[in-house]
Amino acid sequence: MGAQPKPLPFSFDALLDGETDFAGWRDAARRLALNEVPSDRVTWSTGSNGDLFGSREPLPDVPDGATMNVPRAFVDLAELVICHSDPQRFALLYRILFRLRSDHDLMKIASDRDIIRLSEMAKSVRRDIHKMRAFVRFRQIVEGEVERYVAWFEPQHHIVERNAPFFQRRFTGMNWTILTPELSADWDGETLRFGPGAEKRDAPSDDDLEALWKTYYANIFNPARLKVKAMQAEMPKKYWRNLPEATLIPDLIAGAEKSAQEMIARMPTIPAPHHETVRAKHWSKAEPEIGDGADATTIDELRDAAKGCRRCPLWANATQTVFGEGPDDARIVFVGEQPGDQEDIAGRPFVGPAGKVFDGVLEEAGVDRSITYVTNSVKHFKFELRGKRRIHAKPNAGEVSACRWWIDHELKLIKPDLAVALGATAALSLLGKAIAVTKMRGQVVTREDGLRVFLTIHPSFILRIPDPRDKEAEHARFVADMHAVKKLMAA
C-alpha cells in the first residue's frame, strides 16, 4: 500500500501582505477551497495585524488536476470589496467562494444574506471612491522652481491605491501628492508611487488659487436646483472641513431662492437673434431642395450637405442642423437621440448637461476620446414651447426613420469597429426596430452589414434620477458599460 496523505491541520491562519492584497487572498482562498477547508476553519490576517511570531501551518498545495471556476461577477465584486475597511471582508469573500463550489448560481440569489452583505460593501467602496474623486482639493506649493499640488483626504476604506490611477490620468501634467492617514500617493509626471500615511498638518492649509476657486464655485452654484437634503446626502458635512468652498455654502443656501428668481428672469428661452437671421437667410429659397450628400466622400462634405436637410418637418423650428463630430476614421461611433436646447444653439452635439456627464464617464472609463465620433439619431431639435422655455420632445419613429439616411452615410464613411446606441431611440435608428434597452443593456447586436452595436442608456437618464444614491449607482453602472466598450475595442 502507498503512503497515506498527511491529514490537514484543523485550522489555518492565512496571512496577507496588506489590506488590499487581492492576489494574495485569491491564491490562499484557491488553495484552501480546493482542499475543501471550510470557512470556519480559516483565520485571515494582514501583515499589519498578523501574529508574526506565532506558529503558523503552511497553506496546503493545490491537489493535482484540481480546478475551480467562479462567476466573473464574483471576481469583479471581490476586487472591489477587498478595499473595504471591515476586517471580516476576507472571511466573507472566502465563505462565498466556498459556497460557489456547490452552488454556481449563488450570485444570482439577491435575498441571500452573504450576497446582500457583499453588495452593500461593494456599494460603500464605490461611494467612497466617488467621494474621493469629487472632494479632493489640491493646494499649490512651490519647491524651488517646481510647482507641486498637495491634497488631504480621509477615505473611509482602503481605496487610495485603486483610485490613484484616476488622478494620474486626469492630472497627468501636474506634480501632485494626495495625503491620507493610511497611505500617500505621489505623481511626479512619470511615476506613480505610494508611501506611508500622513497627518492633516502635513498638507498646506491654503494657497493663492483658493480665492479663484471660491469665485468659480459661487458662479457655478445653481440655486434653481438646490435641494439641501439631497446636497448633504451627496456631500456629507464630514467632508466640508477639507473643502475651501464649504465656507460659502451657508450664504449660498440662504440666498438661493432670490438668486433662482433672478436667474430665471435672465435665462435665454429662445435662440439668440443672430441664429434666427442665419436660418432665415439659409431658407430664403421658396422651395429649397432636400440636402442630399450622396456623393460626399468625407464627413465634412456630408455635414455641409446636411445643413439643407428637409427630410422631416423638424427643420422648420430648429435653429440649425446639429451634425456629428469626430475623426473620419473613428473606431467608435456613439449615437444619441437628438440635440438638446444648448446643442441646437451651439450647433454641436453633446455640449449640454448630458454631454458633460458623457465626457466625464468616458474619462473615468479610460476611453480615448480621440478615437470616437459622436452624433445623434435625429439632427434637429424637437421641442415644445412652455412659456418662453423650449422643452425637449421625443422624436417619433417617422422622424427617426427619415434621419436614418444621415446615420447610414456617417457609418459608411467612418467604417467604425463598434457603434454604441445611447438609449432606445439610438437603438431604433441603428437596428431599424424597437429594442428594450433596459433588458438588453450591455449586450452586443451584430447588424447584417457586420457592424457591432453595443446597447446602453443615454446619459440624460442619469440626470433625471432624483435620489442621489440611485443616481450614483446608475452613474457607476454607466461607467461599467464604458469599460465594457473599451474591452470590446481591445479585443
PDB file of N, CA and C in Angstrom, residues 289-327:
ATOM      1  N   GLU A 289     -34.143  72.516 -51.948  1.00  0.00           N
ATOM      2  CA  GLU A 289     -34.048  71.082 -52.177  1.00  0.00           C
ATOM      3  C   GLU A 289     -33.631  70.374 -50.894  1.00  0.00           C
ATOM      4  N   ILE A 290     -33.985  69.086 -50.815  1.00  0.00           N
ATOM      5  CA  ILE A 290     -33.550  68.266 -49.682  1.00  0.00           C
ATOM      6  C   ILE A 290     -32.044  68.105 -49.739  1.00  0.00           C
ATOM      7  N   GLY A 291     -31.372  68.319 -48.578  1.00  0.00           N
ATOM      8  CA  GLY A 291     -29.941  68.088 -48.530  1.00  0.00           C
ATOM      9  C   GLY A 291     -29.641  66.652 -48.917  1.00  0.00           C
ATOM     10  N   ASP A 292     -28.775  66.425 -49.902  1.00  0.00           N
ATOM     11  CA  ASP A 292     -28.530  65.076 -50.399  1.00  0.00           C
ATOM     12  C   ASP A 292     -27.276  64.507 -49.781  1.00  0.00           C
ATOM     13  N   GLY A 293     -26.114  64.882 -50.294  1.00  0.00           N
ATOM     14  CA  GLY A 293     -24.867  64.387 -49.739  1.00  0.00           C
ATOM     15  C   GLY A 293     -24.512  62.990 -50.173  1.00  0.00           C
ATOM     16  N   ALA A 294     -25.265  62.416 -51.126  1.00  0.00           N
ATOM     17  CA  ALA A 294     -24.996  61.040 -51.548  1.00  0.00           C
ATOM     18  C   ALA A 294     -23.609  60.887 -52.151  1.00  0.00           C
ATOM     19  N   ASP A 295     -23.086  61.966 -52.744  1.00  0.00           N
ATOM     20  CA  ASP A 295     -21.768  61.888 -53.362  1.00  0.00           C
ATOM     21  C   ASP A 295     -20.656  62.379 -52.421  1.00  0.00           C
ATOM     22  N   ALA A 296     -20.988  62.619 -51.157  1.00  0.00           N
ATOM     23  CA  ALA A 296     -19.984  63.098 -50.209  1.00  0.00           C
ATOM     24  C   ALA A 296     -18.935  62.015 -49.972  1.00  0.00           C
ATOM     25  N   THR A 297     -17.688  62.424 -49.936  1.00  0.00           N
ATOM     26  CA  THR A 297     -16.592  61.474 -49.702  1.00  0.00           C
ATOM     27  C   THR A 297     -15.930  61.677 -48.344  1.00  0.00           C
ATOM     28  N   THR A 298     -16.309  62.737 -47.618  1.00  0.00           N
ATOM     29  CA  THR A 298     -15.769  62.995 -46.281  1.00  0.00           C
ATOM     30  C   THR A 298     -16.913  63.411 -45.368  1.00  0.00           C
ATOM     31  N   ILE A 299     -16.657  63.321 -44.075  1.00  0.00           N
ATOM     32  CA  ILE A 299     -17.657  63.745 -43.098  1.00  0.00           C
ATOM     33  C   ILE A 299     -17.929  65.242 -43.229  1.00  0.00           C
ATOM     34  N   ASP A 300     -16.905  66.045 -43.521  1.00  0.00           N
ATOM     35  CA  ASP A 300     -17.110  67.486 -43.685  1.00  0.00           C
ATOM     36  C   ASP A 300     -18.067  67.779 -44.838  1.00  0.00           C
ATOM     37  N   GLU A 301     -17.910  67.059 -45.937  1.00  0.00           N
ATOM     38  CA  GLU A 301     -18.814  67.256 -47.072  1.00  0.00           C
ATOM     39  C   GLU A 301     -20.232  66.831 -46.709  1.00  0.00           C
ATOM     40  N   LEU A 302     -20.357  65.740 -45.973  1.00  0.00           N
ATOM     41  CA  LEU A 302     -21.676  65.268 -45.559  1.00  0.00           C
ATOM     42  C   LEU A 302     -22.318  66.261 -44.592  1.00  0.00           C
ATOM     43  N   ARG A 303     -21.524  66.838 -43.712  1.00  0.00           N
ATOM     44  CA  ARG A 303     -22.029  67.832 -42.763  1.00  0.00           C
ATOM     45  C   ARG A 303     -22.550  69.063 -43.508  1.00  0.00           C
ATOM     46  N   ASP A 304     -21.811  69.517 -44.512  1.00  0.00           N
ATOM     47  CA  ASP A 304     -22.269  70.682 -45.294  1.00  0.00           C
ATOM     48  C   ASP A 304     -23.586  70.386 -45.995  1.00  0.00           C
ATOM     49  N   ALA A 305     -23.709  69.157 -46.514  1.00  0.00           N
ATOM     50  CA  ALA A 305     -24.947  68.792 -47.206  1.00  0.00           C
ATOM     51  C   ALA A 305     -26.124  68.759 -46.232  1.00  0.00           C
ATOM     52  N   ALA A 306     -25.870  68.326 -45.009  1.00  0.00           N
ATOM     53  CA  ALA A 306     -26.949  68.193 -44.028  1.00  0.00           C
ATOM     54  C   ALA A 306     -27.506  69.534 -43.577  1.00  0.00           C
ATOM     55  N   LYS A 307     -26.755  70.616 -43.800  1.00  0.00           N
ATOM     56  CA  LYS A 307     -27.262  71.941 -43.421  1.00  0.00           C
ATOM     57  C   LYS A 307     -28.567  72.273 -44.131  1.00  0.00           C
ATOM     58  N   GLY A 308     -28.789  71.673 -45.290  1.00  0.00           N
ATOM     59  CA  GLY A 308     -30.018  71.946 -46.048  1.00  0.00           C
ATOM     60  C   GLY A 308     -31.055  70.854 -45.927  1.00  0.00           C
ATOM     61  N   CYS A 309     -30.954  70.008 -44.916  1.00  0.00           N
ATOM     62  CA  CYS A 309     -31.857  68.858 -44.808  1.00  0.00           C
ATOM     63  C   CYS A 309     -33.297  69.290 -44.518  1.00  0.00           C
ATOM     64  N   ARG A 310     -34.243  68.704 -45.309  1.00  0.00           N
ATOM     65  CA  ARG A 310     -35.674  68.892 -45.049  1.00  0.00           C
ATOM     66  C   ARG A 310     -36.385  67.551 -45.162  1.00  0.00           C
ATOM     67  N   ARG A 311     -35.749  66.514 -44.690  1.00  0.00           N
ATOM     68  CA  ARG A 311     -36.328  65.180 -44.807  1.00  0.00           C
ATOM     69  C   ARG A 311     -37.502  64.969 -43.859  1.00  0.00           C
ATOM     70  N   CYS A 312     -37.609  65.769 -42.827  1.00  0.00           N
ATOM     71  CA  CYS A 312     -38.777  65.710 -41.942  1.00  0.00           C
ATOM     72  C   CYS A 312     -39.090  67.142 -41.502  1.00  0.00           C
ATOM     73  N   PRO A 313     -40.234  67.391 -40.904  1.00  0.00           N
ATOM     74  CA  PRO A 313     -40.637  68.780 -40.578  1.00  0.00           C
ATOM     75  C   PRO A 313     -39.839  69.441 -39.460  1.00  0.00           C
ATOM     76  N   LEU A 314     -38.960  68.707 -38.772  1.00  0.00           N
ATOM     77  CA  LEU A 314     -38.284  69.280 -37.611  1.00  0.00           C
ATOM     78  C   LEU A 314     -37.382  70.458 -37.968  1.00  0.00           C
ATOM     79  N   TRP A 315     -36.944  70.545 -39.225  1.00  0.00           N
ATOM     80  CA  TRP A 315     -36.038  71.627 -39.615  1.00  0.00           C
ATOM     81  C   TRP A 315     -36.681  73.004 -39.421  1.00  0.00           C
ATOM     82  N   ALA A 316     -38.019  73.067 -39.526  1.00  0.00           N
ATOM     83  CA  ALA A 316     -38.702  74.355 -39.578  1.00  0.00           C
ATOM     84  C   ALA A 316     -38.553  75.152 -38.286  1.00  0.00           C
ATOM     85  N   ASN A 317     -38.560  74.491 -37.143  1.00  0.00           N
ATOM     86  CA  ASN A 317     -38.499  75.211 -35.863  1.00  0.00           C
ATOM     87  C   ASN A 317     -37.123  75.163 -35.204  1.00  0.00           C
ATOM     88  N   ALA A 318     -36.257  74.276 -35.659  1.00  0.00           N
ATOM     89  CA  ALA A 318     -34.913  74.195 -35.078  1.00  0.00           C
ATOM     90  C   ALA A 318     -34.057  75.367 -35.543  1.00  0.00           C
ATOM     91  N   THR A 319     -33.064  75.696 -34.740  1.00  0.00           N
ATOM     92  CA  THR A 319     -32.148  76.779 -35.107  1.00  0.00           C
ATOM     93  C   THR A 319     -31.261  76.376 -36.272  1.00  0.00           C
ATOM     94  N   GLN A 320     -30.783  75.149 -36.263  1.00  0.00           N
ATOM     95  CA  GLN A 320     -29.853  74.688 -37.280  1.00  0.00           C
ATOM     96  C   GLN A 320     -29.707  73.174 -37.191  1.00  0.00           C
ATOM     97  N   THR A 321     -29.121  72.595 -38.219  1.00  0.00           N
ATOM     98  CA  THR A 321     -28.778  71.169 -38.183  1.00  0.00           C
ATOM     99  C   THR A 321     -27.600  70.971 -37.235  1.00  0.00           C
ATOM    100  N   VAL A 322     -27.701  69.975 -36.383  1.00  0.00           N
ATOM    101  CA  VAL A 322     -26.598  69.640 -35.479  1.00  0.00           C
ATOM    102  C   VAL A 322     -26.052  68.288 -35.923  1.00  0.00           C
ATOM    103  N   PHE A 323     -24.916  68.317 -36.611  1.00  0.00           N
ATOM    104  CA  PHE A 323     -24.352  67.100 -37.175  1.00  0.00           C
ATOM    105  C   PHE A 323     -23.347  66.495 -36.201  1.00  0.00           C
ATOM    106  N   GLY A 324     -22.818  65.318 -36.545  1.00  0.00           N
ATOM    107  CA  GLY A 324     -21.863  64.631 -35.693  1.00  0.00           C
ATOM    108  C   GLY A 324     -20.493  65.289 -35.716  1.00  0.00           C
ATOM    109  N   GLU A 325     -19.669  64.904 -34.728  1.00  0.00           N
ATOM    110  CA  GLU A 325     -18.308  65.418 -34.628  1.00  0.00           C
ATOM    111  C   GLU A 325     -17.345  64.287 -34.313  1.00  0.00           C
ATOM    112  N   GLY A 326     -16.159  64.382 -34.879  1.00  0.00           N
ATOM    113  CA  GLY A 326     -15.131  63.386 -34.610  1.00  0.00           C
ATOM    114  C   GLY A 326     -14.342  63.080 -35.864  1.00  0.00           C
ATOM    115  N   PRO A 327     -13.299  62.279 -35.733  1.00  0.00           N
ATOM    116  CA  PRO A 327     -12.450  61.958 -36.886  1.00  0.00           C
ATOM    117  C   PRO A 327     -13.169  61.065 -37.901  1.00  0.00           C
TER     118      PRO A 327
END
